[in-house]
Amino acid sequence: MSRFSAPGKILTDIALCLVFFTRSPLPVLDFGDRKLADAIWAAPVAGAVVALIGAIVFSLATTFGVASGPAAALTLAAMMLTTGSLHEDGLSDVADGFGGGRTTDRKLEIMHDSRIGAYGASALGLTILIRWSALAEFSHGWSALLALIAAHAASRGLLGAFLHLMPPATADGLSSRAGTVSATTAQAGAILGAVALLTLGLGGAIVAVALLGLIFYGFRKLCLSQIGGHTGDAAGALQQLCEIAILVVASVSLT
């Protein structure tokens, strides 16, 4: 029996995800026997917190007369500071590894290297550019908030399913140490993420679900063919790809 009650588990899992996915100044907490694999259903909640911080920055900037372009840049900066660029780091590592390695071992070695190469720098630049251009389409804080909640919650809602449906690519990586994600946990995270997409309106949500399905299917197959499974970097790259897709949809459906 777990030492936590059901409400206690929920709060503990949310706190664990906030500690892992953000740089929030939370006090040191005792998570007991709960691992990230148990708590990852709450990743969309952490994403919503990141979205709220970004929306506050966007609203303050536009309220004081800052144009939407600089406001979007400030918003991205605030959110990247909040997460410590966790997922951006994963995207750049995957781009370097998949693009520069010829064998599975070499790809994993490159991904583990903290240095960034041409593939990683290009991927990082492109993802920032696309997200900035999508956010710059918004002129009001409310529409930016809806877009950011959808993007940050739903993109993290797929992480549990990604880790559940594939084996770890390495025996000692972060994703393998996180534990095994159960089907129930993966489904709970996906449902929370899907609910967040409703902020885009019904039409936008349907388009976003279709795009996320294609990205998830294609990226999962790519990871299996390139490195034989998942890593923490690969999960971060998936989050970035899904966030981009949702923001692009939002730039159409909410403007």
PDB file of C-alpha atoms in Angstrom:
ATOM      1  CA  MET A   1       0.000   0.000   0.000  1.00  0.00           C
ATOM      2  CA  SER A   2       1.242   3.481  -0.815  1.00  0.00           C
ATOM      3  CA  ARG A   3       1.719   5.848   2.074  1.00  0.00           C
ATOM      4  CA  PHE A   4      -0.212   8.508   0.132  1.00  0.00           C
ATOM      5  CA  SER A   5      -3.983   8.901  -0.028  1.00  0.00           C
ATOM      6  CA  ALA A   6      -5.501   9.442  -3.473  1.00  0.00           C
ATOM      7  CA  PRO A   7      -5.714  13.260  -3.069  1.00  0.00           C
ATOM      8  CA  GLY A   8      -2.211  13.178  -1.627  1.00  0.00           C
ATOM      9  CA  LYS A   9      -0.930  11.280  -4.649  1.00  0.00           C
ATOM     10  CA  ILE A  10      -2.464  13.831  -6.993  1.00  0.00           C
ATOM     11  CA  LEU A  11      -0.820  16.773  -5.233  1.00  0.00           C
ATOM     12  CA  THR A  12       2.465  14.899  -4.934  1.00  0.00           C
ATOM     13  CA  ASP A  13       2.479  14.017  -8.624  1.00  0.00           C
ATOM     14  CA  ILE A  14       1.727  17.606  -9.622  1.00  0.00           C
ATOM     15  CA  ALA A  15       4.541  18.863  -7.383  1.00  0.00           C
ATOM     16  CA  LEU A  16       6.937  16.257  -8.784  1.00  0.00           C
ATOM     17  CA  CYS A  17       6.154  17.321 -12.356  1.00  0.00           C
ATOM     18  CA  LEU A  18       6.568  20.986 -11.471  1.00  0.00           C
ATOM     19  CA  VAL A  19       9.967  20.247  -9.952  1.00  0.00           C
ATOM     20  CA  PHE A  20      11.063  18.194 -12.962  1.00  0.00           C
ATOM     21  CA  PHE A  21       9.601  20.206 -15.843  1.00  0.00           C
ATOM     22  CA  THR A  22      10.157  23.717 -14.488  1.00  0.00           C
ATOM     23  CA  ARG A  23      12.585  25.726 -12.391  1.00  0.00           C
ATOM     24  CA  SER A  24       9.803  26.755 -10.030  1.00  0.00           C
ATOM     25  CA  PRO A  25      11.163  27.678  -6.588  1.00  0.00           C
ATOM     26  CA  LEU A  26       9.267  24.961  -4.735  1.00  0.00           C
ATOM     27  CA  PRO A  27      10.503  23.826  -1.322  1.00  0.00           C
ATOM     28  CA  VAL A  28      12.243  20.470  -1.002  1.00  0.00           C
ATOM     29  CA  LEU A  29       9.476  17.890  -0.851  1.00  0.00           C
ATOM     30  CA  ASP A  30       9.319  14.244   0.113  1.00  0.00           C
ATOM     31  CA  PHE A  31       7.887  12.382  -2.870  1.00  0.00           C
ATOM     32  CA  GLY A  32       8.025   9.060  -1.062  1.00  0.00           C
ATOM     33  CA  ASP A  33       7.973   6.146  -3.488  1.00  0.00           C
ATOM     34  CA  ARG A  34       6.521   8.182  -6.355  1.00  0.00           C
ATOM     35  CA  LYS A  35       8.665   8.296  -9.496  1.00  0.00           C
ATOM     36  CA  LEU A  36       8.401  10.464 -12.586  1.00  0.00           C
ATOM     37  CA  ALA A  37       6.845   7.523 -14.439  1.00  0.00           C
ATOM     38  CA  ASP A  38       4.023   7.474 -11.861  1.00  0.00           C
ATOM     39  CA  ALA A  39       3.527  11.239 -11.952  1.00  0.00           C
ATOM     40  CA  ILE A  40       3.908  12.007 -15.644  1.00  0.00           C
ATOM     41  CA  TRP A  41       0.136  12.116 -16.123  1.00  0.00           C
ATOM     42  CA  ALA A  42       0.427  15.546 -14.428  1.00  0.00           C
ATOM     43  CA  ALA A  43       2.888  16.902 -17.004  1.00  0.00           C
ATOM     44  CA  PRO A  44       0.054  18.866 -18.692  1.00  0.00           C
ATOM     45  CA  VAL A  45      -0.519  20.667 -15.379  1.00  0.00           C
ATOM     46  CA  ALA A  46       3.123  21.745 -15.335  1.00  0.00           C
ATOM     47  CA  GLY A  47       2.664  22.828 -18.949  1.00  0.00           C
ATOM     48  CA  ALA A  48      -0.340  24.949 -17.987  1.00  0.00           C
ATOM     49  CA  VAL A  49       1.790  26.705 -15.356  1.00  0.00           C
ATOM     50  CA  VAL A  50       4.428  27.490 -17.993  1.00  0.00           C
ATOM     51  CA  ALA A  51       1.668  28.757 -20.294  1.00  0.00           C
ATOM     52  CA  LEU A  52       0.248  31.008 -17.577  1.00  0.00           C
ATOM     53  CA  ILE A  53       3.652  32.597 -16.956  1.00  0.00           C
ATOM     54  CA  GLY A  54       4.093  33.192 -20.681  1.00  0.00           C
ATOM     55  CA  ALA A  55       0.616  34.684 -21.030  1.00  0.00           C
ATOM     56  CA  ILE A  56       1.213  37.057 -18.115  1.00  0.00           C
ATOM     57  CA  VAL A  57       4.394  38.325 -19.756  1.00  0.00           C
ATOM     58  CA  PHE A  58       2.630  38.726 -23.119  1.00  0.00           C
ATOM     59  CA  SER A  59      -0.292  40.590 -21.519  1.00  0.00           C
ATOM     60  CA  LEU A  60       1.962  42.933 -19.547  1.00  0.00           C
ATOM     61  CA  ALA A  61       4.067  43.681 -22.603  1.00  0.00           C
ATOM     62  CA  THR A  62       1.116  44.472 -24.875  1.00  0.00           C
ATOM     63  CA  THR A  63      -0.629  46.461 -22.113  1.00  0.00           C
ATOM     64  CA  PHE A  64       2.358  48.789 -21.980  1.00  0.00           C
ATOM     65  CA  GLY A  65       2.305  49.262 -25.744  1.00  0.00           C
ATOM     66  CA  VAL A  66       4.954  46.741 -26.765  1.00  0.00           C
ATOM     67  CA  ALA A  67       4.350  45.452 -30.296  1.00  0.00           C
ATOM     68  CA  SER A  68       3.293  41.834 -30.708  1.00  0.00           C
ATOM     69  CA  GLY A  69       6.663  40.777 -32.151  1.00  0.00           C
ATOM     70  CA  PRO A  70       8.807  41.872 -29.197  1.00  0.00           C
ATOM     71  CA  ALA A  71       6.044  40.717 -26.832  1.00  0.00           C
ATOM     72  CA  ALA A  72       6.223  37.249 -28.377  1.00  0.00           C
ATOM     73  CA  ALA A  73      10.002  37.200 -27.963  1.00  0.00           C
ATOM     74  CA  LEU A  74       9.715  38.211 -24.299  1.00  0.00           C
ATOM     75  CA  THR A  75       7.086  35.521 -23.810  1.00  0.00           C
ATOM     76  CA  LEU A  76       9.331  32.826 -25.239  1.00  0.00           C
ATOM     77  CA  ALA A  77      12.230  34.024 -23.109  1.00  0.00           C
ATOM     78  CA  ALA A  78      10.107  33.867 -19.948  1.00  0.00           C
ATOM     79  CA  MET A  79       8.894  30.350 -20.703  1.00  0.00           C
ATOM     80  CA  MET A  80      12.359  29.085 -21.587  1.00  0.00           C
ATOM     81  CA  LEU A  81      13.688  30.506 -18.323  1.00  0.00           C
ATOM     82  CA  THR A  82      10.815  28.807 -16.491  1.00  0.00           C
ATOM     83  CA  THR A  83      11.629  25.392 -17.958  1.00  0.00           C
ATOM     84  CA  GLY A  84      15.401  25.841 -18.060  1.00  0.00           C
ATOM     85  CA  SER A  85      15.140  25.153 -21.820  1.00  0.00           C
ATOM     86  CA  LEU A  86      14.715  21.485 -20.907  1.00  0.00           C
ATOM     87  CA  HIS A  87      12.895  20.469 -24.071  1.00  0.00           C
ATOM     88  CA  GLU A  88      14.895  22.744 -26.357  1.00  0.00           C
ATOM     89  CA  ASP A  89      18.013  20.949 -25.151  1.00  0.00           C
ATOM     90  CA  GLY A  90      16.435  17.605 -26.031  1.00  0.00           C
ATOM     91  CA  LEU A  91      15.495  18.796 -29.511  1.00  0.00           C
ATOM     92  CA  SER A  92      18.991  20.038 -30.294  1.00  0.00           C
ATOM     93  CA  ASP A  93      20.590  16.825 -28.992  1.00  0.00           C
ATOM     94  CA  VAL A  94      18.270  14.669 -31.095  1.00  0.00           C
ATOM     95  CA  ALA A  95      18.925  16.751 -34.210  1.00  0.00           C
ATOM     96  CA  ASP A  96      22.677  16.429 -33.715  1.00  0.00           C
ATOM     97  CA  GLY A  97      22.514  12.710 -32.954  1.00  0.00           C
ATOM     98  CA  PHE A  98      20.113  11.679 -35.684  1.00  0.00           C
ATOM     99  CA  GLY A  99      21.730  13.967 -38.227  1.00  0.00           C
ATOM    100  CA  GLY A 100      25.388  13.382 -37.407  1.00  0.00           C
ATOM    101  CA  GLY A 101      25.632   9.755 -36.297  1.00  0.00           C
ATOM    102  CA  ARG A 102      25.953   6.776 -38.611  1.00  0.00           C
ATOM    103  CA  THR A 103      25.377   4.000 -36.088  1.00  0.00           C
ATOM    104  CA  THR A 104      23.015   3.695 -33.131  1.00  0.00           C
ATOM    105  CA  ASP A 105      25.871   3.846 -30.634  1.00  0.00           C
ATOM    106  CA  ARG A 106      27.327   6.910 -32.301  1.00  0.00           C
ATOM    107  CA  LYS A 107      23.944   8.651 -32.399  1.00  0.00           C
ATOM    108  CA  LEU A 108      23.465   8.043 -28.662  1.00  0.00           C
ATOM    109  CA  GLU A 109      27.010   9.197 -27.972  1.00  0.00           C
ATOM    110  CA  ILE A 110      26.417  12.466 -29.817  1.00  0.00           C
ATOM    111  CA  MET A 111      23.099  12.985 -28.020  1.00  0.00           C
ATOM    112  CA  HIS A 112      24.864  12.543 -24.679  1.00  0.00           C
ATOM    113  CA  ASP A 113      27.482  15.164 -25.603  1.00  0.00           C
ATOM    114  CA  SER A 114      26.671  18.559 -24.083  1.00  0.00           C
ATOM    115  CA  ARG A 115      28.151  20.415 -27.050  1.00  0.00           C
ATOM    116  CA  ILE A 116      25.823  21.605 -29.797  1.00  0.00           C
ATOM    117  CA  GLY A 117      26.504  21.036 -33.482  1.00  0.00           C
ATOM    118  CA  ALA A 118      25.191  22.454 -36.732  1.00  0.00           C
ATOM    119  CA  TYR A 119      22.104  20.217 -36.816  1.00  0.00           C
ATOM    120  CA  GLY A 120      21.210  21.063 -33.244  1.00  0.00           C
ATOM    121  CA  ALA A 121      21.765  24.781 -33.665  1.00  0.00           C
ATOM    122  CA  SER A 122      19.673  24.819 -36.842  1.00  0.00           C
ATOM    123  CA  ALA A 123      16.831  22.891 -35.195  1.00  0.00           C
ATOM    124  CA  LEU A 124      16.895  25.163 -32.167  1.00  0.00           C
ATOM    125  CA  GLY A 125      16.865  28.295 -34.295  1.00  0.00           C
ATOM    126  CA  LEU A 126      13.988  27.029 -36.400  1.00  0.00           C
ATOM    127  CA  THR A 127      11.808  26.010 -33.477  1.00  0.00           C
ATOM    128  CA  ILE A 128      12.278  29.379 -31.794  1.00  0.00           C
ATOM    129  CA  LEU A 129      11.566  31.194 -35.056  1.00  0.00           C
ATOM    130  CA  ILE A 130       8.365  29.242 -35.779  1.00  0.00           C
ATOM    131  CA  ARG A 131       7.036  29.609 -32.232  1.00  0.00           C
ATOM    132  CA  TRP A 132       7.848  33.316 -32.222  1.00  0.00           C
ATOM    133  CA  SER A 133       6.137  33.907 -35.563  1.00  0.00           C
ATOM    134  CA  ALA A 134       3.005  32.067 -34.370  1.00  0.00           C
ATOM    135  CA  LEU A 135       2.842  33.989 -31.083  1.00  0.00           C
ATOM    136  CA  ALA A 136       3.416  37.284 -32.882  1.00  0.00           C
ATOM    137  CA  GLU A 137       0.063  36.782 -34.627  1.00  0.00           C
ATOM    138  CA  PHE A 138      -1.779  37.416 -31.359  1.00  0.00           C
ATOM    139  CA  SER A 139      -2.673  40.936 -30.324  1.00  0.00           C
ATOM    140  CA  HIS A 140      -4.444  40.192 -27.040  1.00  0.00           C
ATOM    141  CA  GLY A 141      -3.319  38.403 -23.888  1.00  0.00           C
ATOM    142  CA  TRP A 142      -6.476  36.296 -23.713  1.00  0.00           C
ATOM    143  CA  SER A 143      -5.956  34.651 -27.102  1.00  0.00           C
ATOM    144  CA  ALA A 144      -2.270  34.143 -26.280  1.00  0.00           C
ATOM    145  CA  LEU A 145      -3.256  32.439 -23.025  1.00  0.00           C
ATOM    146  CA  LEU A 146      -5.626  30.041 -24.807  1.00  0.00           C
ATOM    147  CA  ALA A 147      -2.988  29.202 -27.408  1.00  0.00           C
ATOM    148  CA  LEU A 148      -0.242  28.667 -24.838  1.00  0.00           C
ATOM    149  CA  ILE A 149      -2.380  26.463 -22.593  1.00  0.00           C
ATOM    150  CA  ALA A 150      -3.251  24.246 -25.548  1.00  0.00           C
ATOM    151  CA  ALA A 151       0.343  24.086 -26.769  1.00  0.00           C
ATOM    152  CA  HIS A 152       2.105  23.491 -23.470  1.00  0.00           C
ATOM    153  CA  ALA A 153      -0.434  21.181 -21.850  1.00  0.00           C
ATOM    154  CA  ALA A 154      -1.235  18.996 -24.865  1.00  0.00           C
ATOM    155  CA  SER A 155       2.387  18.646 -25.995  1.00  0.00           C
ATOM    156  CA  ARG A 156       3.330  17.336 -22.539  1.00  0.00           C
ATOM    157  CA  GLY A 157       0.233  15.154 -22.380  1.00  0.00           C
ATOM    158  CA  LEU A 158       1.771  12.831 -24.974  1.00  0.00           C
ATOM    159  CA  LEU A 159       5.003  12.218 -23.062  1.00  0.00           C
ATOM    160  CA  GLY A 160       3.576   9.403 -20.955  1.00  0.00           C
ATOM    161  CA  ALA A 161       2.283   7.559 -24.022  1.00  0.00           C
ATOM    162  CA  PHE A 162       5.635   8.042 -25.760  1.00  0.00           C
ATOM    163  CA  LEU A 163       7.530   6.494 -22.845  1.00  0.00           C
ATOM    164  CA  HIS A 164       4.935   3.747 -22.404  1.00  0.00           C
ATOM    165  CA  LEU A 165       4.896   2.547 -25.992  1.00  0.00           C
ATOM    166  CA  MET A 166       8.658   2.218 -26.493  1.00  0.00           C
ATOM    167  CA  PRO A 167      11.562   0.627 -24.616  1.00  0.00           C
ATOM    168  CA  PRO A 168      14.385   2.798 -23.291  1.00  0.00           C
ATOM    169  CA  ALA A 169      17.189   3.174 -25.839  1.00  0.00           C
ATOM    170  CA  THR A 170      19.787   2.940 -23.065  1.00  0.00           C
ATOM    171  CA  ALA A 171      19.883   1.198 -19.706  1.00  0.00           C
ATOM    172  CA  ASP A 172      21.280   4.155 -17.771  1.00  0.00           C
ATOM    173  CA  GLY A 173      19.578   7.181 -19.296  1.00  0.00           C
ATOM    174  CA  LEU A 174      17.159   9.560 -17.625  1.00  0.00           C
ATOM    175  CA  SER A 175      14.114   7.997 -19.267  1.00  0.00           C
ATOM    176  CA  SER A 176      15.065   4.504 -18.076  1.00  0.00           C
ATOM    177  CA  ARG A 177      15.730   5.743 -14.519  1.00  0.00           C
ATOM    178  CA  ALA A 178      12.334   7.433 -14.440  1.00  0.00           C
ATOM    179  CA  GLY A 179      10.624   4.033 -14.282  1.00  0.00           C
ATOM    180  CA  THR A 180       7.966   2.326 -16.363  1.00  0.00           C
ATOM    181  CA  VAL A 181       4.926   4.345 -17.373  1.00  0.00           C
ATOM    182  CA  SER A 182       1.709   2.337 -17.039  1.00  0.00           C
ATOM    183  CA  ALA A 183      -1.029   2.384 -19.644  1.00  0.00           C
ATOM    184  CA  THR A 184      -3.403   4.063 -17.178  1.00  0.00           C
ATOM    185  CA  THR A 185      -0.898   6.841 -16.433  1.00  0.00           C
ATOM    186  CA  ALA A 186      -0.246   7.391 -20.154  1.00  0.00           C
ATOM    187  CA  GLN A 187      -3.963   7.570 -20.884  1.00  0.00           C
ATOM    188  CA  ALA A 188      -4.598  10.041 -18.067  1.00  0.00           C
ATOM    189  CA  GLY A 189      -1.939  12.413 -19.375  1.00  0.00           C
ATOM    190  CA  ALA A 190      -3.233  12.138 -22.942  1.00  0.00           C
ATOM    191  CA  ILE A 191      -6.784  12.897 -21.811  1.00  0.00           C
ATOM    192  CA  LEU A 192      -5.682  15.978 -19.883  1.00  0.00           C
ATOM    193  CA  GLY A 193      -3.753  17.162 -22.928  1.00  0.00           C
ATOM    194  CA  ALA A 194      -6.739  16.564 -25.207  1.00  0.00           C
ATOM    195  CA  VAL A 195      -9.016  18.569 -22.907  1.00  0.00           C
ATOM    196  CA  ALA A 196      -6.560  21.483 -23.088  1.00  0.00           C
ATOM    197  CA  LEU A 197      -6.914  21.514 -26.874  1.00  0.00           C
ATOM    198  CA  LEU A 198     -10.541  22.608 -26.501  1.00  0.00           C
ATOM    199  CA  THR A 199      -9.225  26.133 -25.885  1.00  0.00           C
ATOM    200  CA  LEU A 200      -8.619  26.224 -29.643  1.00  0.00           C
ATOM    201  CA  GLY A 201     -12.302  25.746 -30.396  1.00  0.00           C
ATOM    202  CA  LEU A 202     -13.784  22.541 -31.782  1.00  0.00           C
ATOM    203  CA  GLY A 203     -12.389  22.956 -35.295  1.00  0.00           C
ATOM    204  CA  GLY A 204      -8.944  23.888 -34.078  1.00  0.00           C
ATOM    205  CA  ALA A 205      -8.941  21.003 -31.595  1.00  0.00           C
ATOM    206  CA  ILE A 206      -9.826  18.468 -34.312  1.00  0.00           C
ATOM    207  CA  VAL A 207      -7.050  19.722 -36.587  1.00  0.00           C
ATOM    208  CA  ALA A 208      -4.583  19.727 -33.696  1.00  0.00           C
ATOM    209  CA  VAL A 209      -5.466  16.156 -32.690  1.00  0.00           C
ATOM    210  CA  ALA A 210      -4.920  14.983 -36.269  1.00  0.00           C
ATOM    211  CA  LEU A 211      -1.550  16.735 -36.482  1.00  0.00           C
ATOM    212  CA  LEU A 212      -0.428  15.435 -33.095  1.00  0.00           C
ATOM    213  CA  GLY A 213      -1.366  11.907 -34.110  1.00  0.00           C
ATOM    214  CA  LEU A 214       0.737  12.157 -37.257  1.00  0.00           C
ATOM    215  CA  ILE A 215       3.696  13.675 -35.399  1.00  0.00           C
ATOM    216  CA  PHE A 216       3.522  11.062 -32.645  1.00  0.00           C
ATOM    217  CA  TYR A 217       3.318   8.161 -35.094  1.00  0.00           C
ATOM    218  CA  GLY A 218       6.084   9.473 -37.343  1.00  0.00           C
ATOM    219  CA  PHE A 219       8.467  10.472 -34.561  1.00  0.00           C
ATOM    220  CA  ARG A 220       7.966   7.180 -32.722  1.00  0.00           C
ATOM    221  CA  LYS A 221       8.886   5.242 -35.864  1.00  0.00           C
ATOM    222  CA  LEU A 222      11.887   7.519 -36.411  1.00  0.00           C
ATOM    223  CA  CYS A 223      13.183   6.927 -32.880  1.00  0.00           C
ATOM    224  CA  LEU A 224      12.754   3.177 -33.199  1.00  0.00           C
ATOM    225  CA  SER A 225      14.677   3.141 -36.473  1.00  0.00           C
ATOM    226  CA  GLN A 226      17.413   5.530 -35.310  1.00  0.00           C
ATOM    227  CA  ILE A 227      18.127   4.488 -31.712  1.00  0.00           C
ATOM    228  CA  GLY A 228      15.787   1.581 -30.982  1.00  0.00           C
ATOM    229  CA  GLY A 229      13.679   3.285 -28.334  1.00  0.00           C
ATOM    230  CA  HIS A 230      13.179   6.421 -26.306  1.00  0.00           C
ATOM    231  CA  THR A 231      15.444   8.746 -24.356  1.00  0.00           C
ATOM    232  CA  GLY A 232      14.785  11.884 -22.328  1.00  0.00           C
ATOM    233  CA  ASP A 233      16.127  13.931 -25.238  1.00  0.00           C
ATOM    234  CA  ALA A 234      13.722  12.250 -27.628  1.00  0.00           C
ATOM    235  CA  ALA A 235      10.802  12.995 -25.316  1.00  0.00           C
ATOM    236  CA  GLY A 236      11.880  16.643 -25.234  1.00  0.00           C
ATOM    237  CA  ALA A 237      12.095  16.757 -29.017  1.00  0.00           C
ATOM    238  CA  LEU A 238       8.585  15.311 -29.305  1.00  0.00           C
ATOM    239  CA  GLN A 239       7.276  17.993 -26.959  1.00  0.00           C
ATOM    240  CA  GLN A 240       8.837  20.719 -29.094  1.00  0.00           C
ATOM    241  CA  LEU A 241       7.420  19.354 -32.348  1.00  0.00           C
ATOM    242  CA  CYS A 242       3.938  19.079 -30.836  1.00  0.00           C
ATOM    243  CA  GLU A 243       4.124  22.554 -29.289  1.00  0.00           C
ATOM    244  CA  ILE A 244       5.038  24.035 -32.656  1.00  0.00           C
ATOM    245  CA  ALA A 245       2.151  22.276 -34.412  1.00  0.00           C
ATOM    246  CA  ILE A 246      -0.394  23.455 -31.865  1.00  0.00           C
ATOM    247  CA  LEU A 247       0.830  27.055 -31.902  1.00  0.00           C
ATOM    248  CA  VAL A 248       0.592  27.129 -35.690  1.00  0.00           C
ATOM    249  CA  VAL A 249      -3.001  25.831 -35.509  1.00  0.00           C
ATOM    250  CA  ALA A 250      -3.776  28.373 -32.797  1.00  0.00           C
ATOM    251  CA  SER A 251      -2.398  31.206 -34.932  1.00  0.00           C
ATOM    252  CA  VAL A 252      -5.151  30.346 -37.420  1.00  0.00           C
ATOM    253  CA  SER A 253      -8.048  29.328 -35.185  1.00  0.00           C
ATOM    254  CA  LEU A 254      -7.692  32.068 -32.538  1.00  0.00           C
ATOM    255  CA  THR A 255      -6.878  35.084 -34.704  1.00  0.00           C
TER     256      THR A 255
END
